[in-house]
Coordinates of C-alpha atoms in Angstrom, one line a residue:
M277 CA 19.0 -13.1 -30.5
L278 CA 18.4 -11.3 -27.3
H279 CA 16.0 -8.3 -27.1
D280 CA 16.8 -5.6 -24.6
V281 CA 19.2 -7.8 -22.6
T282 CA 22.6 -6.0 -22.4
V283 CA 25.0 -5.9 -19.5
P284 CA 22.7 -7.4 -16.9
A285 CA 22.3 -10.5 -19.1
A286 CA 25.7 -11.8 -17.8
S287 CA 24.1 -11.9 -14.3
W288 CA 21.4 -14.2 -15.7
F289 CA 23.7 -16.6 -17.4
D290 CA 26.2 -16.6 -14.5
T291 CA 23.6 -17.1 -11.8
Y292 CA 20.7 -19.1 -13.4
A293 CA 21.7 -22.1 -11.1
H294 CA 21.2 -19.9 -8.1
I295 CA 18.0 -20.0 -6.0
G296 CA 17.5 -16.3 -6.8
S297 CA 18.5 -15.0 -10.2
L298 CA 16.9 -13.0 -13.1
Y299 CA 13.9 -14.3 -15.0
P300 CA 13.6 -12.5 -18.4
Y301 CA 10.6 -12.6 -20.6
Y302 CA 10.0 -14.4 -23.9
H303 CA 7.1 -15.2 -26.2
V304 CA 6.1 -18.8 -26.6
R305 CA 6.2 -18.5 -30.4
Q306 CA 9.8 -17.1 -30.3
P307 CA 11.5 -18.9 -27.3
T308 CA 15.0 -17.8 -28.3
A309 CA 14.4 -14.1 -27.9
F310 CA 14.4 -12.6 -24.4
S311 CA 13.9 -9.2 -22.7
T312 CA 14.6 -8.1 -19.2
G313 CA 11.4 -6.1 -19.3
I314 CA 8.0 -7.1 -20.6
G315 CA 7.9 -4.1 -22.8
G316 CA 10.6 -5.5 -25.0
I317 CA 8.4 -8.5 -25.9
L318 CA 5.2 -6.4 -26.2
Q319 CA 6.9 -4.3 -28.8
T320 CA 7.2 -7.3 -31.1
M321 CA 3.5 -8.0 -30.9
S322 CA 0.7 -6.2 -32.8
P323 CA -2.0 -4.6 -30.6
V324 CA -4.6 -7.3 -31.5
E325 CA -2.2 -9.9 -30.1
R326 CA -1.8 -8.3 -26.7
K327 CA -4.6 -10.1 -24.9
V328 CA -4.9 -10.2 -21.1
D329 CA -4.3 -13.5 -19.5
P330 CA -6.9 -14.3 -16.8
L331 CA -4.6 -16.9 -15.3
G332 CA -2.3 -14.2 -14.2
A333 CA -5.1 -12.3 -12.6
L334 CA -6.3 -15.4 -10.7
G335 CA -2.8 -16.0 -9.6
F336 CA -2.5 -12.6 -8.1
L337 CA -5.8 -12.7 -6.4
C338 CA -4.9 -16.0 -4.9
K339 CA -1.3 -15.2 -3.8
G340 CA -0.7 -11.5 -4.0
Y341 CA 1.8 -12.0 -6.9
L342 CA 1.8 -13.8 -10.2
P343 CA 3.1 -17.4 -9.6
G344 CA 5.2 -19.7 -11.7
N345 CA 6.0 -18.3 -15.2
T346 CA 2.7 -16.5 -15.7
T347 CA 2.3 -12.9 -16.9
M348 CA -0.7 -10.7 -17.5
V349 CA -0.4 -11.2 -21.3
Q350 CA -1.3 -14.4 -23.1
G351 CA 1.7 -16.0 -24.8
I352 CA 4.3 -14.1 -22.8
R353 CA 6.2 -16.1 -20.1
R354 CA 8.9 -15.6 -17.6
S355 CA 12.0 -17.7 -17.9
P356 CA 11.8 -20.7 -15.6
W357 CA 13.4 -21.1 -12.2
L358 CA 16.9 -22.6 -12.3
G359 CA 16.7 -22.5 -16.1
A360 CA 18.8 -21.0 -18.9
P361 CA 18.1 -21.2 -22.7
D362 CA 19.9 -24.0 -24.5
G363 CA 20.0 -22.1 -27.8
N364 CA 17.5 -24.3 -29.5
G365 CA 14.3 -23.0 -28.1
G366 CA 14.5 -25.2 -25.0
W367 CA 16.0 -25.0 -21.6
R368 CA 18.9 -26.5 -19.6
Y369 CA 18.1 -26.8 -15.9
A370 CA 20.3 -26.7 -12.9
G371 CA 19.6 -29.3 -10.2
V372 CA 17.5 -28.3 -7.2
P373 CA 19.6 -28.6 -4.1
C374 CA 19.0 -31.8 -2.1
H375 CA 17.3 -31.7 1.2
G376 CA 18.9 -33.7 4.1
N377 CA 18.4 -34.5 7.7
A378 CA 21.8 -33.8 9.2
E379 CA 22.0 -32.7 12.8
R380 CA 25.3 -30.8 13.3
E381 CA 26.8 -28.5 15.9
P382 CA 25.7 -24.9 15.2
E383 CA 29.2 -23.6 15.5
A384 CA 30.4 -25.9 12.7
V385 CA 27.5 -24.9 10.5
A386 CA 28.1 -21.2 11.2
R387 CA 31.8 -21.5 10.2
E388 CA 30.9 -23.3 7.0
L389 CA 28.1 -20.9 6.2
K390 CA 30.5 -17.9 6.7
A391 CA 33.1 -19.5 4.4
A392 CA 30.4 -20.2 1.7
L393 CA 29.1 -16.7 1.9
H394 CA 32.7 -15.3 1.5
R395 CA 33.2 -17.4 -1.7
E396 CA 29.8 -16.4 -3.0
M397 CA 30.3 -12.7 -2.3
L398 CA 33.7 -12.7 -3.9
G399 CA 32.2 -14.2 -7.1
Y400 CA 29.9 -11.2 -7.3
V401 CA 32.2 -8.3 -6.5
A402 CA 35.7 -9.4 -7.8
G403 CA 37.0 -6.8 -10.2
R404 CA 34.4 -4.2 -9.5
K405 CA 35.3 -0.7 -8.3
R406 CA 32.2 0.3 -6.4
I407 CA 29.5 -2.0 -4.9
G408 CA 26.1 -0.8 -3.8
L409 CA 24.7 -2.6 -0.8
L410 CA 21.0 -2.6 0.0
L411 CA 21.4 -2.3 3.7
S412 CA 18.6 -2.5 6.3
G413 CA 18.4 -3.2 10.0
G414 CA 17.8 -6.9 9.4
L415 CA 20.1 -9.7 10.4
D416 CA 20.6 -11.0 6.9
S417 CA 21.5 -7.5 5.7
R418 CA 24.2 -7.1 8.3
I419 CA 25.7 -10.5 7.5
V420 CA 25.9 -9.4 3.9
A421 CA 27.6 -6.2 5.1
G422 CA 30.0 -8.0 7.4
T423 CA 30.9 -10.5 4.7
L424 CA 31.7 -7.6 2.3
R425 CA 33.7 -5.7 4.9
E426 CA 35.8 -8.8 5.7
L427 CA 36.7 -9.1 2.0
Q428 CA 37.8 -5.5 2.2
E429 CA 39.9 -6.1 5.3
T430 CA 41.6 -9.2 3.9
G431 CA 42.3 -7.4 0.6
D432 CA 40.3 -9.9 -1.4
Y433 CA 38.1 -7.0 -2.5
G434 CA 39.8 -3.7 -3.1
G435 CA 36.9 -1.6 -4.2
D436 CA 34.6 0.8 -2.4
V437 CA 31.1 0.2 -0.9
I438 CA 28.1 2.5 -0.7
A439 CA 25.4 1.4 1.6
I440 CA 21.8 2.3 0.5
T441 CA 18.8 2.3 2.9
W442 CA 15.2 3.5 2.5
G443 CA 12.6 4.2 5.2
L444 CA 11.0 6.8 7.5
D445 CA 13.1 9.0 9.8
D446 CA 12.3 7.1 13.0
C447 CA 12.5 3.5 11.7
R448 CA 15.0 1.0 12.9
D449 CA 16.1 0.2 9.4
I450 CA 17.4 3.8 9.0
V451 CA 19.0 4.1 12.4
Y452 CA 20.7 0.7 12.5
A453 CA 21.9 0.7 8.9
K454 CA 23.4 4.1 9.4
E455 CA 25.3 2.8 12.4
I456 CA 26.6 -0.3 10.5
A457 CA 27.8 1.9 7.7
R458 CA 29.5 4.2 10.2
R459 CA 31.4 1.3 11.8
Y460 CA 32.6 0.1 8.4
D461 CA 33.5 3.6 7.3
W462 CA 31.3 3.3 4.2
D463 CA 29.4 6.0 2.3
W464 CA 25.8 5.8 3.3
V465 CA 22.8 7.1 1.4
R466 CA 19.3 7.3 2.9
L467 CA 16.4 7.3 0.3
K468 CA 13.1 8.7 1.4
L469 CA 9.8 6.9 1.2
E470 CA 6.9 9.4 0.6
P471 CA 3.4 9.3 -1.1
E472 CA 5.0 10.7 -4.3
Q473 CA 7.4 7.7 -4.4
L474 CA 4.4 5.3 -4.0
W475 CA 2.6 7.0 -6.9
E476 CA 5.7 6.6 -9.0
N477 CA 5.9 2.9 -8.0
I478 CA 2.3 2.3 -9.2
H479 CA 3.3 3.6 -12.6
L480 CA 6.6 1.6 -12.5
G481 CA 4.7 -1.5 -11.5
A482 CA 2.5 -1.0 -14.6
R483 CA 5.5 -0.7 -16.8
M484 CA 6.8 -3.9 -15.3
G485 CA 3.6 -5.8 -16.2
A486 CA 1.4 -5.5 -13.1
E487 CA 2.8 -8.7 -11.6
F488 CA 3.1 -7.7 -7.9
A489 CA 1.8 -5.1 -5.5
P490 CA 3.7 -1.9 -6.4
F491 CA 4.6 -1.3 -2.7
H492 CA 7.4 -3.7 -3.1
L493 CA 9.3 -1.4 -5.3
H494 CA 10.1 0.8 -2.3
A495 CA 12.8 3.4 -3.4
M496 CA 14.4 1.3 -6.1
S497 CA 13.9 3.9 -8.7
Q498 CA 16.0 6.3 -6.6
V499 CA 18.8 3.6 -6.5
L500 CA 19.0 3.9 -10.3
R501 CA 19.7 7.6 -10.0
L502 CA 22.9 7.0 -8.0
D503 CA 26.1 7.3 -10.0
G504 CA 29.2 5.2 -10.2
I505 CA 27.8 1.8 -9.0
D506 CA 29.2 -1.3 -10.8
A507 CA 26.9 -3.8 -9.1
I508 CA 24.2 -4.1 -6.4
V509 CA 24.2 -6.8 -3.7
A510 CA 21.4 -7.6 -1.4
G511 CA 20.4 -10.3 1.2
S512 CA 16.7 -10.8 0.7
Y513 CA 17.1 -14.6 0.7
G514 CA 18.8 -14.7 4.1
D515 CA 15.7 -15.4 6.1
S516 CA 14.6 -18.3 3.9
I517 CA 18.0 -19.9 3.4
G518 CA 19.9 -18.9 6.5
R519 CA 17.0 -19.0 9.1
A520 CA 14.5 -21.3 7.3
E521 CA 11.8 -18.7 7.6
F522 CA 9.3 -17.2 5.1
S523 CA 7.4 -14.1 6.3
G524 CA 7.6 -15.2 9.9
K525 CA 6.7 -18.9 9.3
R526 CA 9.3 -21.6 9.8
V527 CA 9.6 -24.1 7.0
W528 CA 8.2 -26.9 9.0
N529 CA 5.0 -24.9 9.5
L530 CA 4.4 -23.9 5.9
K531 CA 0.9 -24.5 4.5
P532 CA 0.1 -25.5 0.9
L533 CA 0.3 -22.6 -1.5
L534 CA -3.2 -23.1 -2.9
T535 CA -6.3 -22.8 -0.7
R536 CA -9.8 -24.1 -1.4
R537 CA -11.2 -20.7 -2.2
V538 CA -8.8 -19.2 -4.7
D539 CA -10.4 -15.8 -5.4
K540 CA -11.4 -14.9 -1.8
L541 CA -12.7 -11.4 -2.7
G542 CA -14.8 -12.7 -5.6
L543 CA -13.3 -10.1 -7.9
L544 CA -13.2 -12.1 -11.1
R545 CA -16.3 -12.8 -13.2
T546 CA -17.2 -16.4 -12.8
A547 CA -17.3 -16.9 -16.5
V548 CA -13.6 -15.9 -16.5
S549 CA -12.4 -17.9 -13.5
S550 CA -14.4 -21.0 -14.3
G551 CA -12.0 -23.8 -15.3
L552 CA -8.8 -21.9 -14.4
D553 CA -8.3 -23.6 -11.0
R554 CA -6.6 -26.7 -12.7
A555 CA -4.4 -24.4 -14.8
L556 CA -3.3 -22.6 -11.6
Q557 CA -2.6 -25.9 -9.9
R558 CA -0.4 -27.0 -12.8
E559 CA 1.4 -23.7 -12.7
I560 CA 2.1 -24.0 -9.0
Y561 CA 2.6 -27.8 -8.5
G562 CA 3.6 -29.0 -11.9
Y563 CA 7.3 -29.0 -11.2
R564 CA 6.9 -31.8 -8.7
A565 CA 6.8 -34.3 -11.4
H566 CA 10.4 -33.4 -12.3
I567 CA 11.7 -33.4 -8.7
P568 CA 10.8 -36.8 -7.2
D569 CA 11.6 -38.2 -3.8
R570 CA 10.9 -35.2 -1.6
T571 CA 8.7 -35.0 1.4
E572 CA 5.6 -32.8 1.4
A573 CA 7.4 -30.3 3.7
Q574 CA 10.4 -30.2 1.4
Y575 CA 8.2 -29.6 -1.6
R576 CA 6.5 -26.7 0.2
E577 CA 9.9 -25.1 0.9
I578 CA 10.8 -25.4 -2.8
E579 CA 7.5 -23.9 -3.8
Q580 CA 8.1 -20.9 -1.6
Q581 CA 11.4 -20.3 -3.4
L582 CA 10.0 -21.0 -6.8
H583 CA 6.9 -18.8 -6.5
Y584 CA 7.0 -16.5 -3.5
M585 CA 10.7 -15.5 -3.3
R586 CA 11.1 -15.6 -7.1
R587 CA 8.0 -13.6 -8.1
R588 CA 7.0 -11.5 -5.1
N589 CA 10.4 -10.6 -3.7
Q590 CA 12.8 -10.9 -6.6
G591 CA 10.3 -9.7 -9.2
P592 CA 10.3 -6.0 -8.1
L593 CA 14.1 -6.0 -7.9
A594 CA 14.2 -6.6 -11.6
L595 CA 13.8 -2.8 -11.9
I596 CA 17.4 -2.5 -10.6
A597 CA 18.6 -5.6 -12.5
E598 CA 17.4 -4.2 -15.8
H599 CA 20.1 -1.5 -15.5
I600 CA 22.8 -2.6 -13.0
P601 CA 24.2 -6.1 -12.4
F602 CA 22.3 -7.3 -9.3
F603 CA 23.1 -10.2 -7.0
Q604 CA 21.5 -11.9 -4.0
L605 CA 23.8 -13.4 -1.3
F606 CA 22.7 -16.7 0.2
T607 CA 21.5 -18.0 -3.2
A608 CA 24.6 -19.8 -4.7
P609 CA 24.2 -23.6 -5.0
E610 CA 26.9 -24.2 -2.4
T611 CA 25.3 -21.9 0.2
C612 CA 21.8 -23.3 -0.3
A613 CA 23.0 -26.9 -0.4
L614 CA 24.7 -26.5 3.0
M615 CA 21.6 -25.1 4.7
W616 CA 19.2 -27.5 3.0
S617 CA 21.3 -30.5 4.1
L618 CA 20.3 -29.9 7.7
E619 CA 17.3 -31.3 9.5
F620 CA 14.5 -28.8 9.3
K621 CA 14.2 -28.0 13.0
T622 CA 17.9 -27.5 13.4
R623 CA 17.8 -24.6 11.0
G624 CA 17.1 -21.3 12.8
D625 CA 18.4 -18.3 14.6
H626 CA 21.2 -20.2 16.4
H627 CA 23.4 -20.3 13.3
Y628 CA 23.1 -16.5 13.0
A629 CA 23.8 -16.2 16.7
R630 CA 27.1 -17.9 16.2
L631 CA 28.0 -16.1 13.0
L632 CA 27.2 -12.5 14.0
P633 CA 29.8 -12.1 16.7
T634 CA 32.5 -13.1 14.3
L635 CA 31.8 -10.2 11.9
P636 CA 33.9 -6.9 12.0
G637 CA 32.7 -3.9 14.0
K638 CA 30.7 -5.9 16.5
V639 CA 27.6 -5.4 14.3
G640 CA 25.9 -8.4 16.0
E641 CA 25.4 -6.2 19.1
I642 CA 23.2 -3.8 17.1
P643 CA 19.5 -4.7 17.7
W644 CA 17.4 -6.6 15.1
A645 CA 15.1 -4.2 13.3
R646 CA 12.2 -6.7 13.7
N647 CA 12.1 -6.5 17.5
G648 CA 14.7 -4.0 18.7
L649 CA 16.7 -6.7 20.4
P650 CA 20.2 -8.0 19.6
L651 CA 20.6 -11.6 18.6
D652 CA 24.2 -12.3 19.6
G653 CA 23.6 -12.3 23.3
A654 CA 24.4 -8.7 24.0
P655 CA 22.3 -6.9 26.6
P656 CA 19.0 -5.4 25.4
V657 CA 19.3 -1.8 24.2
A658 CA 16.7 0.9 25.0
D659 CA 14.9 1.4 21.7
Q660 CA 12.3 4.0 20.9
F661 CA 12.3 3.4 17.1
T662 CA 9.7 1.8 15.0
K663 CA 10.0 -1.4 12.9
L664 CA 7.6 0.1 10.3
S665 CA 9.7 1.7 7.6
H666 CA 6.8 3.2 5.7
K667 CA 3.1 4.3 5.7
Y668 CA 2.1 2.7 2.5
G669 CA -1.4 1.8 3.6
H670 CA -2.2 5.3 4.9
W671 CA -0.6 7.0 1.9
L672 CA -2.6 4.9 -0.6
R673 CA -5.9 5.5 1.1
H674 CA -5.5 9.2 1.8
D675 CA -2.8 10.9 -0.1
L676 CA -3.5 8.9 -3.3
G677 CA -7.1 8.1 -2.6
A678 CA -8.6 10.2 -5.4
P679 CA -6.4 8.9 -8.2
M680 CA -6.7 5.3 -7.0
Q681 CA -10.5 5.6 -7.1
S682 CA -10.2 6.9 -10.7
L683 CA -8.1 4.0 -11.7
L684 CA -10.6 1.5 -10.1
K685 CA -13.3 3.0 -12.2
S686 CA -11.3 3.5 -15.4
D687 CA -12.2 2.3 -18.8
A688 CA -8.7 0.7 -19.1
L689 CA -9.6 -1.7 -16.3
Q690 CA -13.2 -2.2 -17.3
R691 CA -12.5 -3.2 -20.9
L692 CA -10.3 -6.1 -19.8
N693 CA -13.7 -7.8 -18.9
L694 CA -12.0 -9.7 -16.1
F695 CA -13.7 -8.2 -13.0
N696 CA -17.1 -8.4 -11.5
P697 CA -18.5 -4.8 -11.5
D698 CA -20.3 -5.3 -8.2
S699 CA -17.1 -6.4 -6.5
L700 CA -15.2 -3.4 -7.8
K701 CA -17.9 -1.1 -6.4
W702 CA -17.8 -2.5 -2.9
L703 CA -14.0 -2.7 -2.9
A704 CA -13.8 1.0 -3.8
R705 CA -16.3 1.8 -1.0
I706 CA -14.8 -0.2 1.9
W707 CA -11.1 -0.2 1.1
P708 CA -10.4 3.4 2.3
Q709 CA -12.1 2.7 5.7
A710 CA -9.0 1.0 7.1
T711 CA -6.9 3.1 9.5
T712 CA -3.6 1.2 9.8
R713 CA -0.4 2.7 8.5
S714 CA 0.7 -0.7 7.1
V715 CA -0.7 -2.5 4.1
N716 CA -3.5 -5.0 4.2
M717 CA -4.8 -7.4 1.6
L718 CA -7.3 -4.8 0.2
D719 CA -4.5 -2.2 -0.1
E720 CA -2.4 -4.7 -2.1
T721 CA -5.3 -5.6 -4.4
V722 CA -6.2 -1.9 -5.0
A723 CA -2.6 -1.0 -5.7
W724 CA -2.3 -3.9 -8.1
L725 CA -5.6 -3.0 -9.9
G726 CA -4.3 0.5 -10.3
A727 CA -1.1 -0.7 -11.9
L728 CA -3.0 -3.1 -14.1
A729 CA -5.2 -0.3 -15.3
L730 CA -2.2 1.8 -16.2
F731 CA -0.5 -1.3 -17.8
S732 CA -3.6 -1.9 -19.9
E733 CA -3.8 1.7 -21.0
E734 CA -0.1 2.1 -21.9
Y735 CA 0.3 -1.1 -23.9
K736 CA -3.3 -1.3 -25.2
I737 CA -3.9 -4.7 -23.7
Q738 CA -7.0 -6.4 -25.2
G739 CA -9.7 -7.8 -22.9
V740 CA -11.2 -11.3 -22.9
S741 CA -14.5 -11.9 -24.8
I742 CA -17.4 -10.7 -22.7
E743 CA -20.1 -13.1 -21.6
P744 CA -23.5 -12.3 -20.0
R745 CA -23.4 -12.0 -16.2
R746 CA -24.2 -15.2 -14.3
V747 CA -26.3 -15.6 -11.2
S748 CA -23.2 -16.9 -9.5
D749 CA -21.5 -13.5 -10.0
A750 CA -23.9 -11.9 -7.4
W751 CA -23.2 -14.8 -5.0
E752 CA -19.4 -14.6 -5.4
S753 CA -19.5 -10.8 -5.0
T754 CA -21.5 -11.1 -1.7
R755 CA -19.2 -13.8 -0.4
G756 CA -16.2 -11.6 -1.2
Y757 CA -17.7 -8.6 0.5
L758 CA -18.4 -10.5 3.7
Y759 CA -14.9 -12.0 3.7
A760 CA -13.3 -8.5 3.1
T761 CA -15.4 -6.9 5.8
V762 CA -14.5 -9.5 8.4
Y763 CA -10.8 -9.6 7.4
Q764 CA -10.4 -5.8 7.5
G765 CA -12.2 -5.5 10.8
A766 CA -10.0 -8.2 12.4
R767 CA -6.8 -6.7 11.0
E768 CA -7.7 -3.3 12.4
R769 CA -7.7 -4.8 15.9
L770 CA -4.4 -6.6 15.4
R771 CA -2.1 -4.4 13.4
A772 CA -0.8 -0.8 13.4

């Protein structure tokens, strides 16, 4: 039996073998019942069973998202990466694409990548009347757009497209996406990002289980208010698959996911965090036993997909996927296998540089939102726009400062018995002192704590058994304070 999984369930079963898919919830005592939202599982549990899971909290404080299959409630898990239920309480797994070391001409790779993306896109949109495209000013996004437009021009897709973009008035995402939609004669909708949207996202993040910083929900709730859309397509995986890059780092420069000091801010009580390090290691590295014969660098790329892309990037998009079939281009096994077959250092911008000029409407000549420069060799364009599409950091500290302070001091957060009271006090004091518009680590932590407080209150989550304070709590809080002070000061000098 499936709880709360209706139309979007087909997306899960059809795409579980994709690098990016859906990851419904289940309870370990009933591994054949699933829900697209954590609330569907919590409703099957009595209040006394709804106990907070410290491992989820440690995972967030370490990575900025919950890794692996963890949640914030003991006994509730996320469906595994590349896994689908076998009907008997177990899982059937798709194979992880193989890594290779082929060195091929970029032109040939670009042709094969384009053909693979066409086949992948057609599998998502065939038979649908109107597709919503999450369109930004990024390169991946315009490749998704160009692929979809070519399917329209060849007659392989006969439906309509509505392009959807969120951001500030003067940001490149808005300006460039609008131009792409104009060249393709598509309907285009601009969704605003404002403090009120951020406050809504904190509440939505709570409803979704407090598993990521709520900033990443952007304007997704506004997408759900658009009528007549049969499916949504995005290109969030383009950087990692197409360009071998994760948040600006090339795959050959990736570091281990776990660092020596897991809770850098010293927020957890030492009685809570003690002994959890090994459990976190198993959650993050345990899959390696099932995927032998990879190099360390290859394992690190797999881990970025399994944890970072799956939980931090794809996790918030589940808000859309709960209601509308949702697909990520670049994630089909064929597409991923092509790019992973290449030698690490031959994967990069040059494949995009060959592919972009072949797309309709000369969209490759439009600058890249990251730096305001075109990638296809076209002359630089005078650009006065900003790459920052929001002011989340500023809004959180100023427009939402008072309600966030209340959440940090709330009984709902305190009764979980997870956090060091001294650490929460200094966090509430120094966090608002930042002046950047963008989000720093303290902003992410505060926003997550706010969502966790609301999640705890709404679902009556039970705390862990309280233990007397330890001497080590004072030491860890002091270390955390010093780290946060140095970090915030350095970031103020480097970022806007």
